[in-house]
Tab-separated table of C-alpha atoms and ligand atoms in Angstrom:
chain	number	residue	atom	x	y	z
A	1	MET	CA	0.091	0.254	0.122
A	2	THR	CA	0.963	3.398	-0.869
A	3	THR	CA	2.253	5.645	1.895
A	4	THR	CA	2.220	9.298	1.902
A	5	LEU	CA	2.938	12.025	4.177
A	6	ILE	CA	1.825	15.927	3.822
A	7	SER	CA	4.377	17.854	5.604
A	8	GLY	CA	4.813	21.253	7.329
A	9	GLY	CA	1.344	22.882	6.245
A	10	THR	CA	-1.185	24.169	8.421
A	11	VAL	CA	-4.178	21.921	9.114
A	12	VAL	CA	-7.154	23.418	9.411
A	13	SER	CA	-10.455	21.693	11.268
A	14	ALA	CA	-14.071	23.294	11.600
A	15	THR	CA	-12.887	23.887	15.333
A	16	GLY	CA	-9.290	24.932	15.228
A	17	ARG	CA	-5.832	24.824	13.085
A	18	GLY	CA	-2.424	24.099	13.791
A	19	GLU	CA	1.026	22.660	12.044
A	20	ALA	CA	1.057	19.455	11.697
A	21	ASP	CA	2.022	16.762	9.350
A	22	VAL	CA	-0.855	14.365	7.780
A	23	LEU	CA	0.225	10.478	7.473
A	24	ILE	CA	-2.531	8.783	5.312
A	25	ASP	CA	-1.697	4.994	4.399
A	26	GLY	CA	-3.352	3.081	1.027
A	27	GLU	CA	-6.979	4.726	1.452
A	28	THR	CA	-7.011	5.903	5.397
A	29	ILE	CA	-5.404	8.560	7.296
A	30	VAL	CA	-3.484	6.997	10.444
A	31	ALA	CA	-1.948	10.189	12.060
A	32	VAL	CA	-1.872	13.249	12.747
A	33	LEU	CA	1.616	14.647	14.107
A	34	ALA	CA	3.923	17.472	15.540
A	35	PRO	CA	5.811	18.156	12.588
A	36	GLY	CA	8.741	16.427	11.357
A	37	SER	CA	7.532	13.798	14.055
A	38	HIS	CA	9.349	10.197	14.019
A	39	LEU	CA	7.490	7.434	14.326
A	40	LEU	CA	8.981	4.176	16.465
A	41	GLY	CA	12.119	6.074	15.829
A	42	THR	CA	11.584	6.131	11.497
A	43	ASP	CA	12.212	9.914	10.206
A	44	LEU	CA	8.696	9.613	8.147
A	45	ALA	CA	9.854	11.748	5.597
A	46	ALA	CA	12.334	9.289	4.397
A	47	SER	CA	10.540	6.068	4.610
A	48	VAL	CA	7.042	7.283	3.291
A	49	ASP	CA	6.520	6.487	-0.694
A	50	THR	CA	5.083	9.944	-1.420
A	51	VAL	CA	5.655	13.095	0.522
A	52	ILE	CA	4.013	16.142	-0.239
A	53	ASP	CA	5.708	19.358	0.925
A	54	ALA	CA	2.748	22.104	1.873
A	55	THR	CA	4.792	24.698	3.306
A	56	GLY	CA	3.245	27.715	3.573
A	57	LYS	CA	-0.506	25.895	2.499
A	58	TYR	CA	-3.520	25.152	4.677
A	59	VAL	CA	-4.418	20.979	4.462
A	60	ILE	CA	-8.284	20.632	4.720
A	61	PRO	CA	-10.681	18.058	4.436
A	62	GLY	CA	-11.869	17.038	0.883
A	63	GLY	CA	-15.083	19.483	-0.127
A	64	ILE	CA	-18.387	17.757	-0.222
A	65	ASP	CA	-20.977	19.158	-2.555
A	66	ALA	CA	-23.892	17.896	-1.008
A	67	HIS	CA	-26.358	19.457	-3.869
A	68	THR	CA	-25.088	18.427	-7.934
A	69	HIS	CA	-27.101	17.163	-10.610
A	70	MET	CA	-25.079	15.474	-13.242
A	71	GLU	CA	-27.044	14.117	-16.673
A	72	LEU	CA	-30.460	15.543	-14.890
A	73	PRO	CA	-33.067	15.400	-17.479
A	74	PHE	CA	-34.931	18.946	-17.282
A	75	GLY	CA	-36.072	21.606	-19.534
A	76	GLY	CA	-36.287	19.187	-22.491
A	77	THR	CA	-32.828	18.338	-22.431
A	78	ASN	CA	-30.224	16.685	-19.749
A	79	ALA	CA	-27.551	18.497	-17.846
A	80	SER	CA	-24.382	18.951	-19.868
A	81	ASP	CA	-22.103	17.439	-17.172
A	82	THR	CA	-21.705	13.439	-17.176
A	83	PHE	CA	-20.960	11.764	-13.758
A	84	GLU	CA	-16.915	11.603	-15.754
A	85	THR	CA	-16.896	15.312	-16.634
A	86	GLY	CA	-18.578	16.746	-13.359
A	87	THR	CA	-16.538	14.884	-11.246
A	88	ARG	CA	-13.369	14.943	-12.573
A	89	ALA	CA	-14.397	18.865	-12.507
A	90	ALA	CA	-15.329	18.523	-8.864
A	91	ALA	CA	-12.000	16.723	-8.270
A	92	TRP	CA	-9.866	20.087	-10.043
A	93	GLY	CA	-11.719	21.954	-7.724
A	94	GLY	CA	-10.705	20.500	-4.388
A	95	THR	CA	-14.151	18.524	-4.157
A	96	THR	CA	-13.385	14.573	-3.338
A	97	SER	CA	-17.250	14.010	-2.760
A	98	ILE	CA	-20.412	14.366	-4.032
A	99	ILE	CA	-24.413	13.886	-3.339
A	100	ASP	CA	-26.408	13.968	-6.407
A	101	PHE	CA	-29.872	13.537	-6.898
A	102	ALA	CA	-31.044	10.513	-8.045
A	103	VAL	CA	-34.739	11.198	-10.079
A	104	GLN	CA	-37.471	9.278	-9.431
A	105	LYS	CA	-40.881	10.826	-11.657
A	106	TYR	CA	-44.253	10.707	-11.486
A	107	GLY	CA	-45.215	6.950	-12.343
A	108	GLU	CA	-41.713	5.425	-11.971
A	109	ARG	CA	-40.781	2.897	-9.004
A	110	VAL	CA	-38.515	4.671	-6.682
A	111	GLN	CA	-36.334	1.574	-7.094
A	112	ASP	CA	-36.130	2.092	-10.533
A	113	GLY	CA	-35.142	5.412	-10.571
A	114	LEU	CA	-32.388	4.858	-7.771
A	115	ALA	CA	-30.929	2.093	-9.963
A	116	ALA	CA	-30.976	4.285	-13.092
A	117	TRP	CA	-28.733	6.301	-11.055
A	118	HIS	CA	-26.282	3.973	-10.211
A	119	ALA	CA	-25.607	2.470	-13.337
A	120	LYS	CA	-25.586	6.278	-14.983
A	121	ALA	CA	-22.724	7.052	-12.042
A	122	ALA	CA	-21.098	3.256	-12.003
A	123	GLY	CA	-17.288	3.037	-12.766
A	124	ASN	CA	-17.537	6.928	-14.243
A	125	CYS	CA	-16.631	9.019	-11.039
A	126	ALA	CA	-13.223	10.535	-10.221
A	127	ILE	CA	-14.297	10.817	-6.457
A	128	ASP	CA	-16.604	9.264	-3.963
A	129	TYR	CA	-20.381	9.512	-4.497
A	130	GLY	CA	-23.459	9.241	-2.797
A	131	PHE	CA	-27.316	9.486	-3.873
A	132	HIS	CA	-30.469	11.788	-2.303
A	133	GLN	CA	-33.473	10.281	-3.782
A	134	ILE	CA	-36.220	13.087	-6.062
A	135	VAL	CA	-39.518	11.554	-5.100
A	136	GLY	CA	-41.167	13.175	-7.879
A	137	GLY	CA	-44.184	11.383	-7.512
A	138	VAL	CA	-45.374	10.784	-3.870
A	139	ASP	CA	-47.881	8.260	-4.286
A	140	ASP	CA	-48.620	4.748	-1.825
A	141	ASP	CA	-46.101	2.978	-3.575
A	142	SER	CA	-43.266	5.902	-3.656
A	143	LEU	CA	-44.425	6.145	0.277
A	144	GLN	CA	-43.930	2.385	0.694
A	145	ALA	CA	-40.147	2.280	-1.249
A	146	MET	CA	-39.256	5.081	0.498
A	147	ARG	CA	-39.062	3.222	3.807
A	148	GLY	CA	-36.073	1.151	2.526
A	149	LEU	CA	-33.910	4.003	1.171
A	150	VAL	CA	-31.938	3.923	4.542
A	151	ASP	CA	-30.714	0.627	3.646
A	152	GLU	CA	-29.552	1.820	0.325
A	153	GLY	CA	-27.540	4.508	2.046
A	154	VAL	CA	-30.012	7.343	0.798
A	155	SER	CA	-30.662	8.753	3.939
A	156	SER	CA	-32.378	11.864	2.631
A	157	PHE	CA	-34.551	13.087	-0.632
A	158	LYS	CA	-35.951	15.971	-2.065
A	159	LEU	CA	-39.461	17.010	-2.856
A	160	PHE	CA	-40.385	20.281	-4.882
A	161	MET	CA	-43.284	22.802	-4.041
A	162	ALA	CA	-42.139	24.004	-7.464
A	163	TYR	CA	-42.223	22.341	-11.489
A	164	PRO	CA	-46.108	21.621	-11.325
A	165	GLY	CA	-46.331	19.227	-13.756
A	166	VAL	CA	-42.608	18.147	-13.589
A	167	PHE	CA	-41.615	17.158	-10.190
A	168	TYR	CA	-43.814	19.511	-7.793
A	169	SER	CA	-45.538	17.362	-4.845
A	170	ASP	CA	-49.066	19.720	-3.083
A	171	ASP	CA	-49.067	19.920	0.391
A	172	ALA	CA	-50.977	16.568	1.233
A	173	GLN	CA	-48.588	14.502	-0.838
A	174	ILE	CA	-45.894	16.573	0.898
A	175	LEU	CA	-47.376	15.663	4.724
A	176	LYS	CA	-47.557	12.311	3.944
A	177	ALA	CA	-44.123	11.823	2.722
A	178	MET	CA	-42.718	13.997	5.837
A	179	GLN	CA	-44.341	11.330	8.021
A	180	VAL	CA	-42.438	8.879	6.231
A	181	SER	CA	-39.399	11.397	6.883
A	182	ALA	CA	-40.557	11.260	10.786
A	183	ASP	CA	-40.449	7.730	10.849
A	184	THR	CA	-37.497	6.762	9.169
A	185	GLY	CA	-34.889	9.141	10.063
A	186	LEU	CA	-34.597	9.925	6.529
A	187	LEU	CA	-33.555	13.792	6.417
A	188	THR	CA	-36.697	15.682	3.652
A	189	MET	CA	-35.259	18.361	1.673
A	190	MET	CA	-37.274	20.828	0.144
A	191	HIS	CA	-37.004	22.876	-3.075
A	192	ALA	CA	-39.329	26.037	-1.549
A	193	GLU	CA	-41.144	28.063	-3.846
A	194	ASN	CA	-44.620	28.711	-4.805
A	195	GLY	CA	-44.817	26.768	-8.102
A	196	PRO	CA	-48.331	27.120	-8.917
A	197	ALA	CA	-48.053	31.408	-8.162
A	198	ILE	CA	-44.951	31.120	-9.787
A	199	ASP	CA	-46.013	29.516	-12.674
A	200	VAL	CA	-49.306	31.696	-13.336
A	201	LEU	CA	-46.914	35.217	-12.964
A	202	ALA	CA	-44.910	33.836	-15.372
A	203	ALA	CA	-47.520	33.102	-17.454
A	204	GLN	CA	-49.329	36.922	-17.039
A	205	LEU	CA	-45.254	38.279	-17.585
A	206	ALA	CA	-45.269	36.671	-21.131
A	207	GLU	CA	-48.644	37.374	-22.415
A	208	ALA	CA	-47.586	40.814	-21.576
A	209	GLY	CA	-44.618	40.423	-23.669
A	210	LYS	CA	-41.883	39.819	-20.963
A	211	LYS	CA	-39.879	37.139	-22.657
A	212	ALA	CA	-36.802	38.022	-21.482
A	213	PRO	CA	-34.076	35.800	-19.064
A	214	TYR	CA	-34.724	38.744	-16.611
A	215	TYR	CA	-38.373	37.853	-16.349
A	216	HIS	CA	-37.557	34.514	-14.592
A	217	GLY	CA	-36.326	36.187	-11.342
A	218	ILE	CA	-39.432	38.452	-11.271
A	219	ALA	CA	-41.936	35.843	-11.269
A	220	ARG	CA	-39.813	33.844	-8.789
A	221	ALA	CA	-40.252	36.774	-6.662
A	222	TRP	CA	-39.190	36.102	-3.147
A	223	GLN	CA	-42.606	36.288	-1.753
A	224	MET	CA	-43.000	33.155	-3.318
A	225	GLU	CA	-39.899	31.442	-1.568
A	226	GLU	CA	-40.627	32.822	2.211
A	227	GLU	CA	-44.317	31.276	1.706
A	228	ALA	CA	-42.596	27.706	0.668
A	229	THR	CA	-40.268	28.628	3.341
A	230	HIS	CA	-43.196	29.160	6.076
A	231	ARG	CA	-45.093	25.901	4.950
A	232	ALA	CA	-42.592	23.424	4.468
A	233	ILE	CA	-41.153	24.023	7.878
A	234	MET	CA	-45.003	24.226	9.808
A	235	LEU	CA	-45.501	20.995	7.543
A	236	ALA	CA	-42.176	19.401	9.290
A	237	ASN	CA	-42.998	20.681	12.549
A	238	LEU	CA	-46.185	19.220	12.706
A	239	THR	CA	-44.922	15.743	11.319
A	240	GLY	CA	-41.667	16.039	13.704
A	241	ALA	CA	-39.900	15.781	10.161
A	242	PRO	CA	-36.145	16.720	9.876
A	243	LEU	CA	-35.918	19.556	7.052
A	244	TYR	CA	-33.429	21.286	5.458
A	245	VAL	CA	-33.870	23.821	2.897
A	246	VAL	CA	-31.997	23.631	-0.387
A	247	HIS	CA	-30.857	26.535	-2.500
A	248	VAL	CA	-31.826	29.366	-0.140
A	249	SER	CA	-31.716	32.610	-1.981
A	250	ALA	CA	-33.924	35.106	-0.516
A	251	LYS	CA	-33.151	36.736	2.901
A	252	GLN	CA	-36.758	36.681	3.932
A	253	ALA	CA	-36.964	32.684	3.574
A	254	VAL	CA	-33.534	33.045	5.787
A	255	GLU	CA	-35.334	34.774	8.352
A	256	GLN	CA	-38.107	32.222	8.368
A	257	LEU	CA	-34.986	29.438	8.998
A	258	ALA	CA	-33.338	31.536	11.894
A	259	TRP	CA	-37.324	31.986	13.012
A	260	ALA	CA	-38.007	28.130	13.109
A	261	ARG	CA	-34.188	27.354	14.924
A	262	ASP	CA	-35.404	29.544	17.452
A	263	GLN	CA	-38.214	27.767	18.215
A	264	GLY	CA	-35.868	24.611	18.694
A	265	TRP	CA	-36.965	22.864	15.346
A	266	ASN	CA	-34.785	20.586	13.442
A	267	VAL	CA	-34.520	23.124	9.995
A	268	PHE	CA	-31.600	23.714	8.014
A	269	GLY	CA	-30.557	25.803	5.624
A	270	GLU	CA	-28.410	25.583	2.319
A	271	THR	CA	-26.960	28.349	-0.264
A	272	CYS	CA	-25.357	28.261	-2.851
A	273	PRO	CA	-22.173	30.810	-4.280
A	274	GLN	CA	-24.236	32.016	-6.751
A	275	TYR	CA	-26.501	33.753	-4.040
A	276	LEU	CA	-23.463	35.009	-2.427
A	277	TYR	CA	-21.927	36.905	-5.235
A	278	LEU	CA	-24.301	37.090	-8.092
A	279	SER	CA	-27.233	39.091	-8.797
A	280	LEU	CA	-30.799	39.682	-10.606
A	281	GLU	CA	-29.726	43.511	-11.949
A	282	GLU	CA	-26.178	42.563	-12.422
A	283	GLN	CA	-26.199	39.135	-14.158
A	284	LEU	CA	-30.165	38.866	-15.815
A	285	GLY	CA	-30.905	42.857	-15.935
A	286	ALA	CA	-27.873	43.795	-17.167
A	287	PHE	CA	-29.114	42.268	-20.631
A	288	SER	CA	-32.524	42.871	-20.468
A	289	GLU	CA	-32.564	45.710	-22.463
A	290	GLU	CA	-31.559	44.352	-25.395
A	291	TRP	CA	-33.401	40.994	-26.334
A	292	GLY	CA	-30.918	40.393	-29.137
A	293	GLN	CA	-28.944	39.241	-26.307
A	294	PHE	CA	-29.785	36.217	-24.733
A	295	GLU	CA	-26.598	36.566	-21.995
A	296	GLY	CA	-28.699	36.709	-19.275
A	297	ALA	CA	-30.208	33.005	-19.795
A	298	LYS	CA	-26.131	31.803	-18.567
A	299	TRP	CA	-28.052	33.028	-14.944
A	300	VAL	CA	-31.275	31.550	-14.797
A	301	CYS	CA	-31.905	28.948	-11.980
A	302	SER	CA	-33.873	28.461	-9.585
A	303	THR	CA	-34.598	29.793	-6.872
A	304	PRO	CA	-33.363	32.939	-8.740
A	305	LEU	CA	-30.546	35.122	-8.547
A	306	ARG	CA	-32.020	37.957	-5.870
A	307	SER	CA	-31.530	41.836	-6.527
A	308	ARG	CA	-28.420	43.008	-4.955
A	309	GLY	CA	-30.813	46.372	-3.752
A	310	GLU	CA	-32.870	44.807	-1.965
A	311	GLY	CA	-29.514	43.184	0.507
A	312	HIS	CA	-30.099	39.147	-0.058
A	313	GLN	CA	-26.188	38.365	-0.456
A	314	HIS	CA	-25.200	40.700	2.532
A	315	HIS	CA	-27.641	38.918	4.586
A	316	MET	CA	-26.910	35.860	3.528
A	317	TRP	CA	-23.171	36.042	4.202
A	318	GLN	CA	-24.277	37.246	7.834
A	319	ALA	CA	-26.178	34.379	7.884
A	320	LEU	CA	-23.183	31.826	6.919
A	321	ARG	CA	-21.757	33.716	9.987
A	322	THR	CA	-24.116	33.412	12.666
A	323	ASN	CA	-25.103	29.592	11.495
A	324	ASP	CA	-28.544	30.619	10.515
A	325	ILE	CA	-27.489	28.935	6.916
A	326	GLN	CA	-25.063	25.805	8.210
A	327	MET	CA	-23.311	24.702	4.563
A	328	VAL	CA	-22.817	25.777	1.220
A	329	SER	CA	-23.676	23.297	-1.896
A	330	THR	CA	-23.288	24.313	-5.227
A	331	ASP	CA	-26.425	23.298	-7.131
A	332	HIS	CA	-24.729	22.082	-10.071
A	333	CYS	CA	-27.039	21.989	-13.033
A	334	PRO	CA	-24.748	23.271	-16.159
A	335	PHE	CA	-26.417	23.050	-19.700
A	336	CYS	CA	-24.665	24.841	-22.530
A	337	MET	CA	-25.513	28.157	-24.381
A	338	LYS	CA	-25.842	26.250	-27.376
A	339	GLY	CA	-28.487	23.916	-27.848
A	340	GLN	CA	-29.575	24.055	-24.646
A	341	LYS	CA	-30.024	27.147	-22.733
A	342	GLU	CA	-31.256	28.991	-26.103
A	343	LEU	CA	-34.751	26.363	-26.611
A	344	GLY	CA	-35.594	29.507	-24.396
A	345	LEU	CA	-34.784	32.055	-26.656
A	346	ASP	CA	-38.441	33.368	-27.400
A	347	ASP	CA	-39.131	32.706	-23.833
A	348	PHE	CA	-37.664	32.737	-20.432
A	349	ARG	CA	-40.170	29.123	-19.606
A	350	ALA	CA	-38.430	27.575	-21.834
A	351	ILE	CA	-34.853	27.799	-20.416
A	352	PRO	CA	-33.763	24.989	-18.367
A	353	ASN	CA	-33.470	25.860	-15.118
A	354	GLY	CA	-29.483	25.742	-13.888
A	355	ILE	CA	-25.719	27.128	-13.281
A	356	GLY	CA	-22.438	24.622	-12.965
A	357	SER	CA	-20.445	25.598	-9.994
A	358	VAL	CA	-19.100	22.208	-9.263
A	359	GLU	CA	-15.116	23.107	-10.167
A	360	HIS	CA	-15.230	26.892	-8.295
A	361	ARG	CA	-16.357	26.191	-4.667
A	362	MET	CA	-13.818	25.615	-2.600
A	363	ASP	CA	-12.339	29.008	-4.410
A	364	LEU	CA	-15.542	31.167	-4.032
A	365	MET	CA	-15.734	30.017	-0.335
A	366	TYR	CA	-12.588	30.797	0.190
A	367	GLN	CA	-13.026	34.453	-1.021
A	368	GLY	CA	-15.171	34.934	1.939
A	369	VAL	CA	-12.108	33.955	4.071
A	370	VAL	CA	-9.994	37.107	2.548
A	371	THR	CA	-12.690	39.321	2.703
A	372	GLY	CA	-13.377	38.481	6.429
A	373	LYS	CA	-16.765	37.569	6.066
A	374	ILE	CA	-16.206	33.782	7.277
A	375	THR	CA	-13.063	32.449	9.373
A	376	LEU	CA	-10.781	29.640	8.178
A	377	GLU	CA	-12.123	27.516	10.129
A	378	ARG	CA	-16.138	28.256	9.124
A	379	TRP	CA	-15.068	27.593	5.403
A	380	VAL	CA	-13.971	23.852	6.103
A	381	GLU	CA	-17.088	23.741	8.207
A	382	LEU	CA	-19.411	25.114	5.682
A	383	THR	CA	-17.963	23.055	2.727
A	384	SER	CA	-17.087	19.943	4.230
A	385	THR	CA	-17.638	18.830	7.952
A	386	THR	CA	-20.920	19.961	7.747
A	387	PRO	CA	-22.124	18.407	4.598
A	388	ALA	CA	-20.452	14.947	6.102
A	389	ARG	CA	-22.712	15.778	9.509
A	390	MET	CA	-25.904	16.601	7.767
A	391	PHE	CA	-25.883	13.368	5.426
A	392	GLY	CA	-24.191	10.954	7.121
A	393	LEU	CA	-20.540	10.639	6.388
A	394	TYR	CA	-19.189	12.096	9.100
A	395	GLY	CA	-15.651	10.609	10.648
A	396	ARG	CA	-15.101	9.122	7.040
A	397	LYS	CA	-15.212	11.801	5.379
A	398	GLY	CA	-15.761	16.096	6.393
A	399	VAL	CA	-12.704	15.436	9.216
A	400	ILE	CA	-8.935	15.076	9.169
A	401	GLN	CA	-7.945	12.762	11.726
A	402	PRO	CA	-6.865	8.928	12.195
A	403	GLY	CA	-8.969	6.313	10.641
A	404	ALA	CA	-10.832	8.818	8.068
A	405	ASP	CA	-10.351	8.634	4.372
A	406	GLY	CA	-7.269	10.104	2.821
A	407	ASP	CA	-9.422	13.033	0.998
A	408	VAL	CA	-7.058	15.703	1.706
A	409	VAL	CA	-7.291	19.257	-0.092
A	410	VAL	CA	-3.782	21.069	0.057
A	411	TYR	CA	-4.372	24.990	-0.661
A	412	ASP	CA	-2.570	27.824	-1.415
A	413	PRO	CA	-3.419	30.909	0.071
A	414	ASN	CA	-0.877	32.978	-1.857
A	415	GLY	CA	-1.810	30.882	-5.534
A	416	HIS	CA	-4.352	32.828	-7.535
A	417	THR	CA	-6.867	31.239	-10.429
A	418	SER	CA	-8.739	32.767	-12.686
A	419	ILE	CA	-11.897	31.202	-13.539
A	420	SER	CA	-13.144	31.169	-17.509
A	421	ALA	CA	-15.055	29.014	-19.739
A	422	ALA	CA	-11.876	28.292	-21.666
A	423	THR	CA	-9.908	26.877	-18.616
A	424	HIS	CA	-12.413	25.607	-16.494
A	425	HIS	CA	-13.123	21.722	-16.547
A	426	MET	CA	-17.368	21.553	-16.348
A	427	ASN	CA	-18.946	20.553	-20.084
A	428	MET	CA	-20.142	24.222	-20.219
A	429	ASP	CA	-19.377	26.410	-23.238
A	430	HIS	CA	-19.418	29.461	-21.191
A	431	SER	CA	-19.347	30.222	-17.472
A	432	ALA	CA	-21.504	32.028	-14.996
A	433	TRP	CA	-18.039	32.728	-12.901
A	434	ASP	CA	-15.891	34.391	-16.175
A	435	GLY	CA	-14.043	36.883	-15.192
A	436	PHE	CA	-13.827	36.065	-11.366
A	437	GLU	CA	-10.416	36.104	-10.101
A	438	ILE	CA	-9.627	34.602	-7.129
A	439	ASP	CA	-6.811	34.652	-3.481
A	440	GLY	CA	-5.916	31.425	-3.568
A	441	GLN	CA	-5.592	28.201	-5.432
A	442	VAL	CA	-5.905	24.319	-5.146
A	443	ASP	CA	-2.706	22.987	-5.086
A	444	THR	CA	-3.231	19.418	-4.297
A	445	VAL	CA	-5.998	16.957	-4.256
A	446	ILE	CA	-6.292	13.689	-2.361
A	447	SER	CA	-8.799	11.077	-2.278
A	448	ARG	CA	-8.642	8.029	-0.546
A	449	GLY	CA	-5.154	8.407	-0.574
A	450	LYS	CA	-4.807	8.749	-4.283
A	451	VAL	CA	-2.987	12.093	-5.268
A	452	ILE	CA	-5.430	13.306	-8.516
A	453	VAL	CA	-4.463	16.785	-8.653
A	454	ASP	CA	-1.206	17.990	-8.394
A	455	GLY	CA	1.178	20.807	-9.745
A	456	GLY	CA	-1.689	21.417	-12.380
A	457	ALA	CA	-2.386	18.559	-13.343
A	458	TYR	CA	-4.652	15.500	-13.158
A	459	HIS	CA	-3.681	12.026	-11.859
A	460	GLY	CA	-7.308	10.402	-11.380
A	461	ALA	CA	-8.929	8.013	-13.907
A	462	LYS	CA	-12.524	7.497	-14.293
A	463	GLY	CA	-13.864	4.630	-12.057
A	464	ASP	CA	-11.939	5.785	-9.115
A	465	GLY	CA	-14.751	6.864	-7.107
A	466	ARG	CA	-16.956	4.556	-5.308
A	467	PHE	CA	-20.635	4.803	-4.003
A	468	LEU	CA	-21.065	5.810	-0.401
A	469	LYS	CA	-23.635	4.146	1.534
A	470	ARG	CA	-24.529	6.758	3.991
A	471	GLY	CA	-25.984	6.546	7.396
A	472	LEU	CA	-28.485	8.916	8.790
A	473	SER	CA	-27.925	12.357	9.991
A	474	GLN	CA	-26.083	13.445	12.763
A	475	TYR	CA	-28.946	16.189	13.236
A	476	LEU	CA	-31.409	14.076	14.162
A	477	ILE	CA	-32.859	14.457	17.768
B	1	URP	O1	-32.171	25.524	-11.196
B	1	URP	C1	-31.892	24.828	-10.837
B	1	URP	N1	-31.978	24.973	-9.198
B	1	URP	N2	-31.895	23.524	-11.244
B	1	URP	C2	-31.677	22.092	-10.648
B	1	URP	C3	-32.952	21.635	-10.098
B	1	URP	C4	-33.559	22.150	-8.911
B	1	URP	O2	-34.389	22.934	-8.360
B	1	URP	O3	-32.840	22.174	-7.864
B	2	ZN	ZN1	-34.434	22.231	-6.195
B	3	ZN	ZN1	-30.815	21.297	-7.363
């Protein structure tokens, strides 16, 4: 078995930082030692197979992106990253595990949806991967099948209060699914937007000739997110289901979550980099006047980008700091402009929803450290440790300690990363982050003991990643 010593770096965890060497034997971290340690009289650096010099760099647990959609069929097309391309791009960006969403559509069996996602991912991933289960058709059969998910290592499921006719569940269906969640410990993940009301607003805008991408954000008003978030919270409280609200973007939705948490309720929220940096007026608004330009489509996602003037981005950073929001995932759902986003050239309602960011999450969130919005420890907590705890991976993932998987990233705070579509590794013909200049750089990425990125080169292989059978969330009470 290969032994690797990461020496001379600053090891950062969710709770602190310190100079230490990390020893990996095979796939597993076996020791975290004082710098330059000898083990049983042996000079470690001289006796291991590989030494990685991390002097002046941070040594952090590999990132866990708990919200991705590789190959998702959506909006009349499929998300453009396959498990192969998307997980490789993730690895480039310092993410060593993803949790993707297996899909059950109305009329399909949950077991078949899950099996289909296993078939897409198996043998193709560069990094370890797990699944949540989308339940797009709640009925007696799917409710029964959900009870078997925990045994499959799928300990969370997602429901949609949005997208009528696609994945949408009404309140009665949500209530029944949450009763299963309360019974089994499955974590309920919720897309909280009032879909039926949004569809009326969107149709009225389109009828009035307002069909540019910008109007996607107008139709999906913050009131639609606040209302649905509140409804999800109350249904969860009634049933006793643990609730995790995905891709939160509106400050009013954050206030709902904070209020519920202040009641002591078991409610959590995730946001995404796009809701911290990008805005409706700067990204989509800038292109709304010239209908000939379709650029705004790059940033059409749901929940939508919010107005900076209304203070959502500022509020979201604060919520990350105060733990009103606990995690940052990407909601990686890439579509190319050519042939995909342009399906909605004549009408924003036909633009496939989604932004691709799986490669950039660690870098983008590190900018919060650079600008003093979050601490180094909080960066690790938001991007790795809490995702591991939330989704039943902690101990194996999310921490550098003996017994954990050898998933380690060496991050250079003095490095620099320029984001552009010409250099990224995601299968996209554009970047929502084009022109972003990053202070910091992913230097080396180790996945279960194997160096997969180092010195600007990729050393991994398709099929390196294994399926992660997850346990129950550590946040269950
Ligand atoms: O725009 C988004 N978020 N697309 C992916 C599907 C979802 O709702 O997460
Ligand atoms: Zn969603
Ligand atoms: Zn999503």
